[in-house]
mmCIF file of C-alpha atoms in Angstrom:
data_model
loop_
_atom_site.group_PDB
_atom_site.id
_atom_site.type_symbol
_atom_site.label_atom_id
_atom_site.label_comp_id
_atom_site.label_asym_id
_atom_site.label_seq_id
_atom_site.Cartn_x
_atom_site.Cartn_y
_atom_site.Cartn_z
ATOM 1 C CA MET A 1 14.947 19.729 4.049
ATOM 2 C CA LYS A 2 13.310 20.378 0.667
ATOM 3 C CA ALA A 3 14.955 18.567 -2.226
ATOM 4 C CA ALA A 4 16.134 20.758 -5.093
ATOM 5 C CA SER A 5 18.560 18.349 -6.786
ATOM 6 C CA VAL A 6 19.309 14.659 -7.140
ATOM 7 C CA SER A 7 21.978 14.926 -4.440
ATOM 8 C CA ASP A 8 19.348 16.257 -2.053
ATOM 9 C CA TYR A 9 17.313 13.079 -2.526
ATOM 10 C CA ARG A 10 20.423 11.099 -1.672
ATOM 11 C CA GLU A 11 20.710 12.906 1.645
ATOM 12 C CA LEU A 12 17.001 12.473 2.420
ATOM 13 C CA ALA A 13 17.249 8.758 1.656
ATOM 14 C CA ARG A 14 20.304 8.465 3.915
ATOM 15 C CA ARG A 15 18.299 9.941 6.780
ATOM 16 C CA ARG A 16 15.178 7.826 6.275
ATOM 17 C CA LEU A 17 16.490 4.404 5.287
ATOM 18 C CA PRO A 18 18.102 1.801 7.532
ATOM 19 C CA HIS A 19 21.869 1.935 7.178
ATOM 20 C CA ILE A 20 22.154 -1.450 5.483
ATOM 21 C CA PHE A 21 19.715 -0.511 2.718
ATOM 22 C CA PHE A 22 21.145 2.949 2.111
ATOM 23 C CA GLU A 23 24.634 1.481 1.789
ATOM 24 C CA TYR A 24 23.311 -1.156 -0.605
ATOM 25 C CA ILE A 25 21.902 1.565 -2.885
ATOM 26 C CA ASP A 26 24.770 3.975 -2.531
ATOM 27 C CA GLY A 27 27.835 1.772 -2.718
ATOM 28 C CA GLY A 28 29.964 0.309 -5.459
ATOM 29 C CA SER A 29 32.430 -2.547 -5.639
ATOM 30 C CA TYR A 30 35.887 -2.750 -4.083
ATOM 31 C CA ALA A 31 37.483 0.734 -3.738
ATOM 32 C CA GLU A 32 34.652 2.352 -5.744
ATOM 33 C CA GLU A 33 37.003 3.915 -8.295
ATOM 34 C CA THR A 34 34.609 3.320 -11.184
ATOM 35 C CA LEU A 35 31.665 4.603 -9.157
ATOM 36 C CA ARG A 36 33.517 7.901 -8.701
ATOM 37 C CA ARG A 37 34.682 8.005 -12.331
ATOM 38 C CA ASN A 38 31.117 7.722 -13.591
ATOM 39 C CA VAL A 39 30.243 10.992 -11.873
ATOM 40 C CA ALA A 40 33.565 12.800 -12.239
ATOM 41 C CA ASP A 41 33.938 12.168 -15.970
ATOM 42 C CA LEU A 42 30.481 13.592 -16.644
ATOM 43 C CA GLU A 43 31.272 16.616 -14.495
ATOM 44 C CA ALA A 44 34.466 17.216 -16.483
ATOM 45 C CA ILE A 45 32.614 17.566 -19.801
ATOM 46 C CA ALA A 46 31.957 21.212 -20.690
ATOM 47 C CA LEU A 47 28.817 22.247 -22.507
ATOM 48 C CA ARG A 48 29.121 24.963 -25.147
ATOM 49 C CA GLN A 49 27.036 27.987 -24.205
ATOM 50 C CA LEU A 50 25.413 29.710 -27.174
ATOM 51 C CA VAL A 51 23.263 32.831 -27.022
ATOM 52 C CA MET A 52 20.783 34.714 -29.191
ATOM 53 C CA ARG A 53 19.104 31.572 -30.495
ATOM 54 C CA ASP A 54 15.340 31.170 -30.733
ATOM 55 C CA THR A 55 14.593 28.453 -28.177
ATOM 56 C CA THR A 56 10.907 29.226 -27.741
ATOM 57 C CA LYS A 57 9.942 25.677 -28.599
ATOM 58 C CA LEU A 58 11.775 22.689 -27.133
ATOM 59 C CA ASP A 59 11.227 19.089 -28.172
ATOM 60 C CA MET A 60 12.422 16.482 -25.661
ATOM 61 C CA THR A 61 10.573 13.516 -27.125
ATOM 62 C CA VAL A 62 12.372 10.528 -28.573
ATOM 63 C CA GLN A 63 11.052 7.483 -30.388
ATOM 64 C CA THR A 64 12.741 4.222 -29.560
ATOM 65 C CA LEU A 65 11.828 0.549 -29.963
ATOM 66 C CA GLY A 66 8.266 1.397 -30.882
ATOM 67 C CA GLN A 67 7.716 3.770 -27.961
ATOM 68 C CA THR A 68 7.587 7.531 -27.570
ATOM 69 C CA LEU A 69 9.404 8.878 -24.517
ATOM 70 C CA LYS A 70 8.431 12.350 -23.298
ATOM 71 C CA MET A 71 12.075 12.932 -22.443
ATOM 72 C CA PRO A 72 15.229 10.887 -23.097
ATOM 73 C CA VAL A 73 15.315 9.329 -19.633
ATOM 74 C CA GLY A 74 14.287 5.977 -18.187
ATOM 75 C CA LEU A 75 14.378 4.313 -14.779
ATOM 76 C CA ALA A 76 17.096 1.648 -14.802
ATOM 77 C CA PRO A 77 16.614 -1.710 -13.070
ATOM 78 C CA VAL A 78 17.429 -1.454 -9.361
ATOM 79 C CA GLY A 79 17.279 -4.485 -7.096
ATOM 80 C CA MET A 80 15.153 -4.661 -3.962
ATOM 81 C CA ALA A 81 13.369 -1.344 -4.474
ATOM 82 C CA GLY A 82 10.508 -2.720 -2.413
ATOM 83 C CA MET A 83 12.774 -2.380 0.621
ATOM 84 C CA TYR A 84 13.138 1.388 0.102
ATOM 85 C CA ALA A 85 9.404 2.168 0.123
ATOM 86 C CA ARG A 86 6.235 0.136 0.474
ATOM 87 C CA ARG A 87 5.914 -2.005 -2.684
ATOM 88 C CA GLY A 88 8.532 0.299 -4.121
ATOM 89 C CA GLU A 89 8.689 -1.040 -7.660
ATOM 90 C CA THR A 90 4.994 -0.310 -8.182
ATOM 91 C CA GLN A 91 5.417 3.236 -6.886
ATOM 92 C CA ALA A 92 8.362 3.854 -9.210
ATOM 93 C CA ALA A 93 6.460 2.385 -12.168
ATOM 94 C CA ARG A 94 3.560 4.758 -11.586
ATOM 95 C CA ALA A 95 5.956 7.711 -11.317
ATOM 96 C CA ALA A 96 7.624 6.758 -14.594
ATOM 97 C CA ALA A 97 4.269 6.368 -16.347
ATOM 98 C CA ALA A 98 3.188 9.813 -15.142
ATOM 99 C CA ALA A 99 6.368 11.294 -16.593
ATOM 100 C CA GLY A 100 6.028 9.403 -19.872
ATOM 101 C CA VAL A 101 9.280 7.473 -19.494
ATOM 102 C CA PRO A 102 10.008 3.725 -19.231
ATOM 103 C CA PHE A 103 10.493 1.834 -15.999
ATOM 104 C CA CYS A 104 12.670 -1.289 -16.121
ATOM 105 C CA LEU A 105 11.938 -3.917 -13.474
ATOM 106 C CA SER A 106 14.891 -5.804 -12.015
ATOM 107 C CA THR A 107 14.898 -9.585 -11.886
ATOM 108 C CA VAL A 108 15.637 -9.127 -8.183
ATOM 109 C CA GLY A 109 12.807 -6.703 -7.481
ATOM 110 C CA VAL A 110 10.647 -7.258 -4.421
ATOM 111 C CA CYS A 111 7.490 -6.868 -6.514
ATOM 112 C CA SER A 112 6.749 -9.435 -9.198
ATOM 113 C CA ILE A 113 6.380 -8.643 -12.879
ATOM 114 C CA GLU A 114 2.630 -9.231 -12.538
ATOM 115 C CA GLU A 115 2.273 -6.831 -9.600
ATOM 116 C CA VAL A 116 4.118 -4.052 -11.397
ATOM 117 C CA ALA A 117 2.204 -4.597 -14.647
ATOM 118 C CA ALA A 118 -1.053 -4.308 -12.669
ATOM 119 C CA THR A 119 -0.285 -0.584 -12.204
ATOM 120 C CA GLY A 120 -1.390 -0.178 -15.817
ATOM 121 C CA ALA A 121 2.059 0.363 -17.316
ATOM 122 C CA PRO A 122 3.825 -2.937 -18.118
ATOM 123 C CA PRO A 123 7.528 -2.423 -17.384
ATOM 124 C CA TRP A 124 10.540 -3.179 -19.465
ATOM 125 C CA PHE A 125 11.899 -6.354 -17.909
ATOM 126 C CA GLN A 126 15.512 -6.968 -16.970
ATOM 127 C CA LEU A 127 16.768 -10.544 -17.268
ATOM 128 C CA TYR A 128 19.651 -12.032 -15.323
ATOM 129 C CA MET A 129 20.515 -15.421 -16.749
ATOM 130 C CA LEU A 130 20.347 -18.004 -13.959
ATOM 131 C CA LYS A 131 21.329 -21.665 -14.101
ATOM 132 C CA ASP A 132 17.731 -22.877 -13.967
ATOM 133 C CA ARG A 133 16.861 -22.371 -17.626
ATOM 134 C CA GLY A 134 13.427 -23.861 -17.176
ATOM 135 C CA TYR A 135 12.538 -21.171 -14.686
ATOM 136 C CA MET A 136 14.126 -18.506 -16.865
ATOM 137 C CA ARG A 137 11.924 -19.600 -19.742
ATOM 138 C CA GLU A 138 8.894 -19.410 -17.485
ATOM 139 C CA LEU A 139 9.933 -15.931 -16.345
ATOM 140 C CA LEU A 140 10.233 -14.697 -19.914
ATOM 141 C CA GLN A 141 6.810 -16.116 -20.695
ATOM 142 C CA ARG A 142 5.378 -14.283 -17.682
ATOM 143 C CA ALA A 143 6.913 -10.995 -18.804
ATOM 144 C CA LYS A 144 5.536 -11.503 -22.273
ATOM 145 C CA ALA A 145 2.096 -12.403 -20.915
ATOM 146 C CA VAL A 146 1.746 -9.120 -19.004
ATOM 147 C CA GLY A 147 2.800 -7.054 -22.023
ATOM 148 C CA SER A 148 6.370 -6.057 -21.206
ATOM 149 C CA PRO A 149 7.478 -4.230 -24.367
ATOM 150 C CA VAL A 150 11.263 -4.644 -24.069
ATOM 151 C CA LEU A 151 13.621 -7.238 -22.583
ATOM 152 C CA VAL A 152 16.815 -5.845 -21.049
ATOM 153 C CA PHE A 153 19.351 -8.674 -20.946
ATOM 154 C CA THR A 154 22.018 -7.773 -18.380
ATOM 155 C CA VAL A 155 25.287 -9.451 -19.341
ATOM 156 C CA ASP A 156 27.873 -8.005 -16.941
ATOM 157 C CA LEU A 157 27.008 -10.097 -13.912
ATOM 158 C CA PRO A 158 28.266 -13.668 -14.367
ATOM 159 C CA THR A 159 29.320 -13.294 -10.735
ATOM 160 C CA PRO A 160 28.673 -10.451 -8.266
ATOM 161 C CA GLY A 161 31.436 -7.957 -7.574
ATOM 162 C CA SER A 162 32.577 -7.628 -3.966
ATOM 163 C CA ARG A 163 30.837 -4.691 -2.362
ATOM 164 C CA TYR A 164 32.750 -3.858 0.767
ATOM 165 C CA ARG A 165 30.150 -1.435 2.084
ATOM 166 C CA ASP A 166 27.628 -4.281 2.313
ATOM 167 C CA ILE A 167 30.074 -6.320 4.371
ATOM 168 C CA ARG A 168 30.856 -3.425 6.696
ATOM 169 C CA SER A 169 27.167 -2.593 7.176
ATOM 170 C CA GLY A 170 26.267 -6.192 8.022
ATOM 171 C CA PHE A 171 24.062 -6.586 4.960
ATOM 172 C CA ALA A 172 26.283 -9.297 3.477
ATOM 173 C CA GLY A 173 28.554 -11.879 5.036
ATOM 174 C CA ALA A 174 27.171 -11.564 8.553
ATOM 175 C CA GLY A 175 26.108 -14.551 10.620
ATOM 176 C CA PRO A 176 22.388 -15.040 11.375
ATOM 177 C CA LEU A 177 22.587 -13.519 14.881
ATOM 178 C CA ARG A 178 24.541 -10.431 13.824
ATOM 179 C CA ALA A 179 22.294 -9.931 10.803
ATOM 180 C CA ALA A 180 19.163 -10.162 12.976
ATOM 181 C CA LEU A 181 20.555 -7.737 15.561
ATOM 182 C CA THR A 182 21.692 -5.272 12.887
ATOM 183 C CA GLN A 183 18.321 -5.283 11.171
ATOM 184 C CA ALA A 184 16.472 -4.993 14.471
ATOM 185 C CA TRP A 185 18.539 -1.950 15.474
ATOM 186 C CA ASP A 186 18.055 -0.381 12.064
ATOM 187 C CA GLY A 187 14.312 -0.846 12.426
ATOM 188 C CA ILE A 188 14.191 0.705 15.903
ATOM 189 C CA THR A 189 16.207 3.733 14.821
ATOM 190 C CA HIS A 190 14.169 4.275 11.633
ATOM 191 C CA PRO A 191 10.529 4.071 12.774
ATOM 192 C CA GLY A 192 9.082 5.705 9.646
ATOM 193 C CA TRP A 193 10.669 3.085 7.425
ATOM 194 C CA THR A 194 9.646 0.317 9.836
ATOM 195 C CA TRP A 195 5.986 1.355 9.703
ATOM 196 C CA ASP A 196 5.917 1.901 5.946
ATOM 197 C CA VAL A 197 8.068 -0.952 4.652
ATOM 198 C CA PHE A 198 8.783 -3.533 7.339
ATOM 199 C CA ILE A 199 5.227 -3.733 8.680
ATOM 200 C CA HIS A 200 3.050 -2.700 5.726
ATOM 201 C CA GLY A 201 5.300 -3.522 2.749
ATOM 202 C CA ARG A 202 5.272 -7.302 2.972
ATOM 203 C CA PRO A 203 5.963 -9.825 1.584
ATOM 204 C CA HIS A 204 9.706 -9.170 1.537
ATOM 205 C CA THR A 205 10.673 -11.681 -1.123
ATOM 206 C CA LEU A 206 11.986 -11.371 -4.659
ATOM 207 C CA GLY A 207 8.637 -11.622 -6.376
ATOM 208 C CA SER A 208 9.657 -12.636 -9.882
ATOM 209 C CA VAL A 209 11.965 -15.474 -8.795
ATOM 210 C CA GLN A 210 10.157 -16.553 -5.637
ATOM 211 C CA GLY A 211 9.028 -19.803 -7.210
ATOM 212 C CA ALA A 212 12.604 -20.872 -7.915
ATOM 213 C CA VAL A 213 13.914 -20.311 -4.386
ATOM 214 C CA THR A 214 13.378 -23.251 -2.068
ATOM 215 C CA GLU A 215 15.234 -21.932 0.971
ATOM 216 C CA GLY A 216 15.191 -18.711 2.956
ATOM 217 C CA ARG A 217 12.655 -16.262 4.239
ATOM 218 C CA ARG A 218 14.455 -12.899 4.341
ATOM 219 C CA VAL A 219 15.205 -10.861 1.245
ATOM 220 C CA THR A 220 18.919 -11.280 1.955
ATOM 221 C CA ASP A 221 18.453 -15.060 1.790
ATOM 222 C CA PHE A 222 16.969 -14.639 -1.676
ATOM 223 C CA LEU A 223 19.928 -12.525 -2.773
ATOM 224 C CA ALA A 224 22.355 -15.143 -1.500
ATOM 225 C CA TRP A 225 20.527 -17.781 -3.549
ATOM 226 C CA ILE A 226 20.612 -15.565 -6.641
ATOM 227 C CA ALA A 227 24.358 -14.964 -6.235
ATOM 228 C CA LYS A 228 24.982 -18.723 -6.248
ATOM 229 C CA ASN A 229 22.887 -19.243 -9.359
ATOM 230 C CA PHE A 230 24.243 -16.732 -11.861
ATOM 231 C CA ASP A 231 25.239 -18.654 -14.976
ATOM 232 C CA ARG A 232 28.905 -18.089 -15.867
ATOM 233 C CA SER A 233 28.625 -20.250 -18.985
ATOM 234 C CA VAL A 234 26.507 -17.728 -20.910
ATOM 235 C CA THR A 235 27.844 -16.682 -24.330
ATOM 236 C CA TRP A 236 26.473 -14.748 -27.273
ATOM 237 C CA LYS A 237 25.041 -18.019 -28.609
ATOM 238 C CA ASP A 238 22.567 -17.938 -25.727
ATOM 239 C CA MET A 239 20.801 -15.042 -27.406
ATOM 240 C CA ASP A 240 19.316 -17.696 -29.670
ATOM 241 C CA TRP A 241 17.902 -19.411 -26.574
ATOM 242 C CA VAL A 242 16.362 -16.138 -25.391
ATOM 243 C CA ARG A 243 14.809 -15.596 -28.804
ATOM 244 C CA GLU A 244 13.010 -18.949 -28.605
ATOM 245 C CA THR A 245 10.780 -17.454 -25.928
ATOM 246 C CA TRP A 246 11.033 -13.700 -26.480
ATOM 247 C CA ASP A 247 10.038 -12.258 -29.845
ATOM 248 C CA GLY A 248 10.135 -8.573 -28.873
ATOM 249 C CA PRO A 249 13.024 -6.108 -28.753
ATOM 250 C CA ILE A 250 16.109 -7.142 -26.773
ATOM 251 C CA VAL A 251 18.457 -4.589 -25.244
ATOM 252 C CA VAL A 252 21.848 -5.845 -24.048
ATOM 253 C CA LYS A 253 22.931 -4.055 -20.881
ATOM 254 C CA GLY A 254 26.448 -3.930 -19.479
ATOM 255 C CA VAL A 255 28.637 -3.280 -22.531
ATOM 256 C CA LEU A 256 31.822 -1.172 -22.381
ATOM 257 C CA ASP A 257 33.928 -2.506 -25.254
ATOM 258 C CA PRO A 258 33.360 -1.897 -28.997
ATOM 259 C CA GLU A 259 34.021 -5.566 -29.758
ATOM 260 C CA ASP A 260 31.179 -6.577 -27.445
ATOM 261 C CA ALA A 261 28.958 -3.931 -29.022
ATOM 262 C CA ARG A 262 29.564 -5.399 -32.476
ATOM 263 C CA ASP A 263 28.880 -8.882 -31.080
ATOM 264 C CA ALA A 264 25.533 -7.585 -29.792
ATOM 265 C CA VAL A 265 24.664 -6.503 -33.328
ATOM 266 C CA ARG A 266 25.602 -9.911 -34.718
ATOM 267 C CA ALA A 267 23.586 -11.631 -31.984
ATOM 268 C CA GLY A 268 20.446 -9.827 -33.085
ATOM 269 C CA ALA A 269 19.960 -7.283 -30.311
ATOM 270 C CA GLN A 270 17.967 -4.142 -31.027
ATOM 271 C CA GLY A 271 19.696 -1.957 -28.440
ATOM 272 C CA LEU A 272 22.472 -1.782 -25.894
ATOM 273 C CA VAL A 273 23.104 0.059 -22.661
ATOM 274 C CA VAL A 274 26.634 1.353 -22.244
ATOM 275 C CA SER A 275 27.075 0.520 -18.572
ATOM 276 C CA ASN A 276 29.482 -0.656 -15.904
ATOM 277 C CA HIS A 277 26.626 -1.623 -13.583
ATOM 278 C CA GLY A 278 26.865 1.679 -11.766
ATOM 279 C CA GLY A 279 30.389 0.864 -10.612
ATOM 280 C CA ARG A 280 29.119 -2.206 -8.766
ATOM 281 C CA GLN A 281 30.930 -4.920 -10.727
ATOM 282 C CA LEU A 282 34.510 -4.716 -12.067
ATOM 283 C CA ASP A 283 36.133 -1.800 -10.280
ATOM 284 C CA GLY A 284 38.814 0.141 -12.144
ATOM 285 C CA VAL A 285 37.133 0.029 -15.557
ATOM 286 C CA LYS A 286 36.356 3.184 -17.501
ATOM 287 C CA SER A 287 33.292 5.300 -16.879
ATOM 288 C CA SER A 288 30.188 4.802 -18.967
ATOM 289 C CA ILE A 289 30.381 8.280 -20.479
ATOM 290 C CA SER A 290 34.012 7.791 -21.572
ATOM 291 C CA ALA A 291 33.119 4.474 -23.236
ATOM 292 C CA LEU A 292 30.026 5.840 -24.961
ATOM 293 C CA PRO A 293 31.461 7.581 -28.069
ATOM 294 C CA ARG A 294 33.465 4.570 -29.300
ATOM 295 C CA LEU A 295 30.524 2.215 -28.824
ATOM 296 C CA ALA A 296 28.096 4.553 -30.557
ATOM 297 C CA GLN A 297 30.526 4.779 -33.474
ATOM 298 C CA ALA A 298 31.056 0.998 -33.541
ATOM 299 C CA VAL A 299 27.369 0.167 -34.003
ATOM 300 C CA GLY A 300 26.265 3.205 -36.005
ATOM 301 C CA ALA A 301 22.582 2.979 -36.796
ATOM 302 C CA ASP A 302 22.424 -0.788 -36.221
ATOM 303 C CA LEU A 303 21.406 -0.495 -32.559
ATOM 304 C CA GLU A 304 19.658 1.944 -30.244
ATOM 305 C CA VAL A 305 22.369 3.115 -27.852
ATOM 306 C CA TYR A 306 21.531 4.079 -24.287
ATOM 307 C CA MET A 307 23.756 4.881 -21.318
ATOM 308 C CA ASP A 308 23.608 4.585 -17.561
ATOM 309 C CA GLY A 309 26.087 5.358 -14.806
ATOM 310 C CA GLY A 310 26.827 8.663 -13.092
ATOM 311 C CA VAL A 311 23.887 10.679 -14.427
ATOM 312 C CA ARG A 312 22.951 13.134 -11.691
ATOM 313 C CA SER A 313 21.285 15.975 -13.583
ATOM 314 C CA GLY A 314 19.504 16.979 -16.754
ATOM 315 C CA LEU A 315 22.770 18.582 -17.864
ATOM 316 C CA ASP A 316 24.378 15.141 -17.699
ATOM 317 C CA VAL A 317 21.587 13.788 -19.889
ATOM 318 C CA LEU A 318 22.329 16.355 -22.596
ATOM 319 C CA LYS A 319 26.058 15.566 -22.417
ATOM 320 C CA ALA A 320 25.319 11.885 -22.998
ATOM 321 C CA LEU A 321 23.038 12.648 -25.932
ATOM 322 C CA ALA A 322 25.767 14.819 -27.436
ATOM 323 C CA LEU A 323 28.153 11.860 -27.278
ATOM 324 C CA GLY A 324 25.835 9.401 -28.985
ATOM 325 C CA ALA A 325 23.195 8.130 -26.545
ATOM 326 C CA LYS A 326 19.536 7.958 -27.551
ATOM 327 C CA ALA A 327 18.496 8.190 -23.907
ATOM 328 C CA CYS A 328 19.899 7.813 -20.401
ATOM 329 C CA PHE A 329 18.772 5.396 -17.720
ATOM 330 C CA VAL A 330 19.131 6.506 -14.110
ATOM 331 C CA GLY A 331 19.380 4.086 -11.191
ATOM 332 C CA ARG A 332 20.530 5.627 -7.938
ATOM 333 C CA PRO A 333 18.628 8.904 -8.515
ATOM 334 C CA TRP A 334 15.254 7.195 -8.543
ATOM 335 C CA ALA A 335 16.212 4.761 -5.775
ATOM 336 C CA TRP A 336 17.281 7.681 -3.567
ATOM 337 C CA ALA A 337 14.067 9.544 -4.343
ATOM 338 C CA LEU A 338 11.969 6.444 -3.660
ATOM 339 C CA GLY A 339 13.719 5.969 -0.324
ATOM 340 C CA ALA A 340 13.243 9.637 0.480
ATOM 341 C CA GLY A 341 9.529 9.857 -0.215
ATOM 342 C CA GLY A 342 8.025 7.161 -2.407
ATOM 343 C CA GLN A 343 6.210 7.750 -5.682
ATOM 344 C CA ARG A 344 5.734 11.478 -5.233
ATOM 345 C CA ALA A 345 9.449 12.023 -4.636
ATOM 346 C CA VAL A 346 10.319 9.999 -7.757
ATOM 347 C CA GLU A 347 7.897 12.147 -9.756
ATOM 348 C CA LYS A 348 9.531 15.302 -8.409
ATOM 349 C CA MET A 349 13.014 13.965 -9.138
ATOM 350 C CA LEU A 350 11.990 13.360 -12.752
ATOM 351 C CA ASP A 351 10.576 16.895 -12.858
ATOM 352 C CA VAL A 352 13.980 18.161 -11.696
ATOM 353 C CA LEU A 353 15.747 16.275 -14.494
ATOM 354 C CA ARG A 354 13.260 17.629 -17.035
ATOM 355 C CA ALA A 355 13.697 21.229 -15.843
ATOM 356 C CA GLU A 356 17.490 20.929 -15.834
ATOM 357 C CA LEU A 357 17.464 19.422 -19.321
ATOM 358 C CA ALA A 358 15.295 22.304 -20.546
ATOM 359 C CA VAL A 359 17.720 24.909 -19.197
ATOM 360 C CA ALA A 360 20.679 23.067 -20.721
ATOM 361 C CA MET A 361 18.944 22.942 -24.091
ATOM 362 C CA ILE A 362 18.062 26.637 -24.022
ATOM 363 C CA LEU A 363 21.552 27.769 -23.074
ATOM 364 C CA THR A 364 23.239 25.586 -25.684
ATOM 365 C CA GLY A 365 20.775 26.541 -28.401
ATOM 366 C CA CYS A 366 19.485 22.975 -28.762
ATOM 367 C CA THR A 367 15.761 22.877 -29.474
ATOM 368 C CA ASP A 368 15.428 19.174 -30.338
ATOM 369 C CA VAL A 369 17.121 16.411 -28.324
ATOM 370 C CA ARG A 370 17.120 14.179 -31.385
ATOM 371 C CA LYS A 371 19.560 16.585 -33.043
ATOM 372 C CA ALA A 372 21.968 16.766 -30.098
ATOM 373 C CA GLY A 373 25.568 16.198 -31.196
ATOM 374 C CA ARG A 374 29.141 17.018 -30.302
ATOM 375 C CA SER A 375 28.603 20.617 -31.428
ATOM 376 C CA LEU A 376 26.927 21.119 -28.022
ATOM 377 C CA LEU A 377 30.228 20.440 -26.232
ATOM 378 C CA ASP A 378 33.102 22.835 -25.668
ATOM 379 C CA GLU A 379 36.051 20.655 -26.614
ATOM 380 C CA GLY A 380 38.511 23.445 -27.304
#
């Protein structure tokens, strides 16, 4: 099967990856209502087709937080990408650099911040606030030392949402024997993944937080430790604590409410990501795209506004720009592509998004993504 769309990469990843890891990428929390809304609400938005416009020259570049993006897309933080392809975070970082877009490394990535930065393109770094503040300070210093240009402070995970697919697959909540048998069977039935990742992709730890974990050997043990150490006491005042160590731009990720968006401005953030964690946290909340216009209006020009959640095409990217986003971050699309075929597949997936965005711009008469507005939508 040759991939032509993002959904094709999903199917290729489903075939290649062990069941437990595909379900981890693909699933949401509880009944997955918000996961479905993210996609459905974007699909329901109609673009306004305009003809007989000169669209010979298209400009997809955007300037944000001191960087120039070749298109308004970035790779969102995705946990455990090193279990989808050999040293997966490094492969994704190289793909993003080739496309001229940012890659954001998850706190719970298999590859460390130093390993990813060694590719030549220091990533944006996503911070989960854990209880061990001393280690968090050290982690921020490490990100700063390797030249990470932006800190993405994820605030919607004081505790993990229940992801029923992970329980059903045996990825979470299984006893040691069942977990070992499940993983062994997955390995036997997916020999390509076993050769690429299980044998040649070691070590299978969470590289950036490895020094803080005193127990466990498997990546699932690390995740269990992380889940127990999320800090539920974090408030907006803790932005001051972050600033003591980090003097670069801070983007707050996981905001859905205008009140929180205004609090992010007051706390000194430079950007925010309108996000419901890809439908993996509080199920039943609104989609990212439906929350976007009110948040963009609430902060005006005070913050750079990005969006993630449900983006499956370049057409979706243009819809988000029309509703106030500066750029979109995609998570599952690049994780699926990575699982399907590593760096090259991620590069091709980004090419697909670019080509789709170009067609959408031409057929709506939009020649500059920086000028995208609601006039591109058919709201009649």
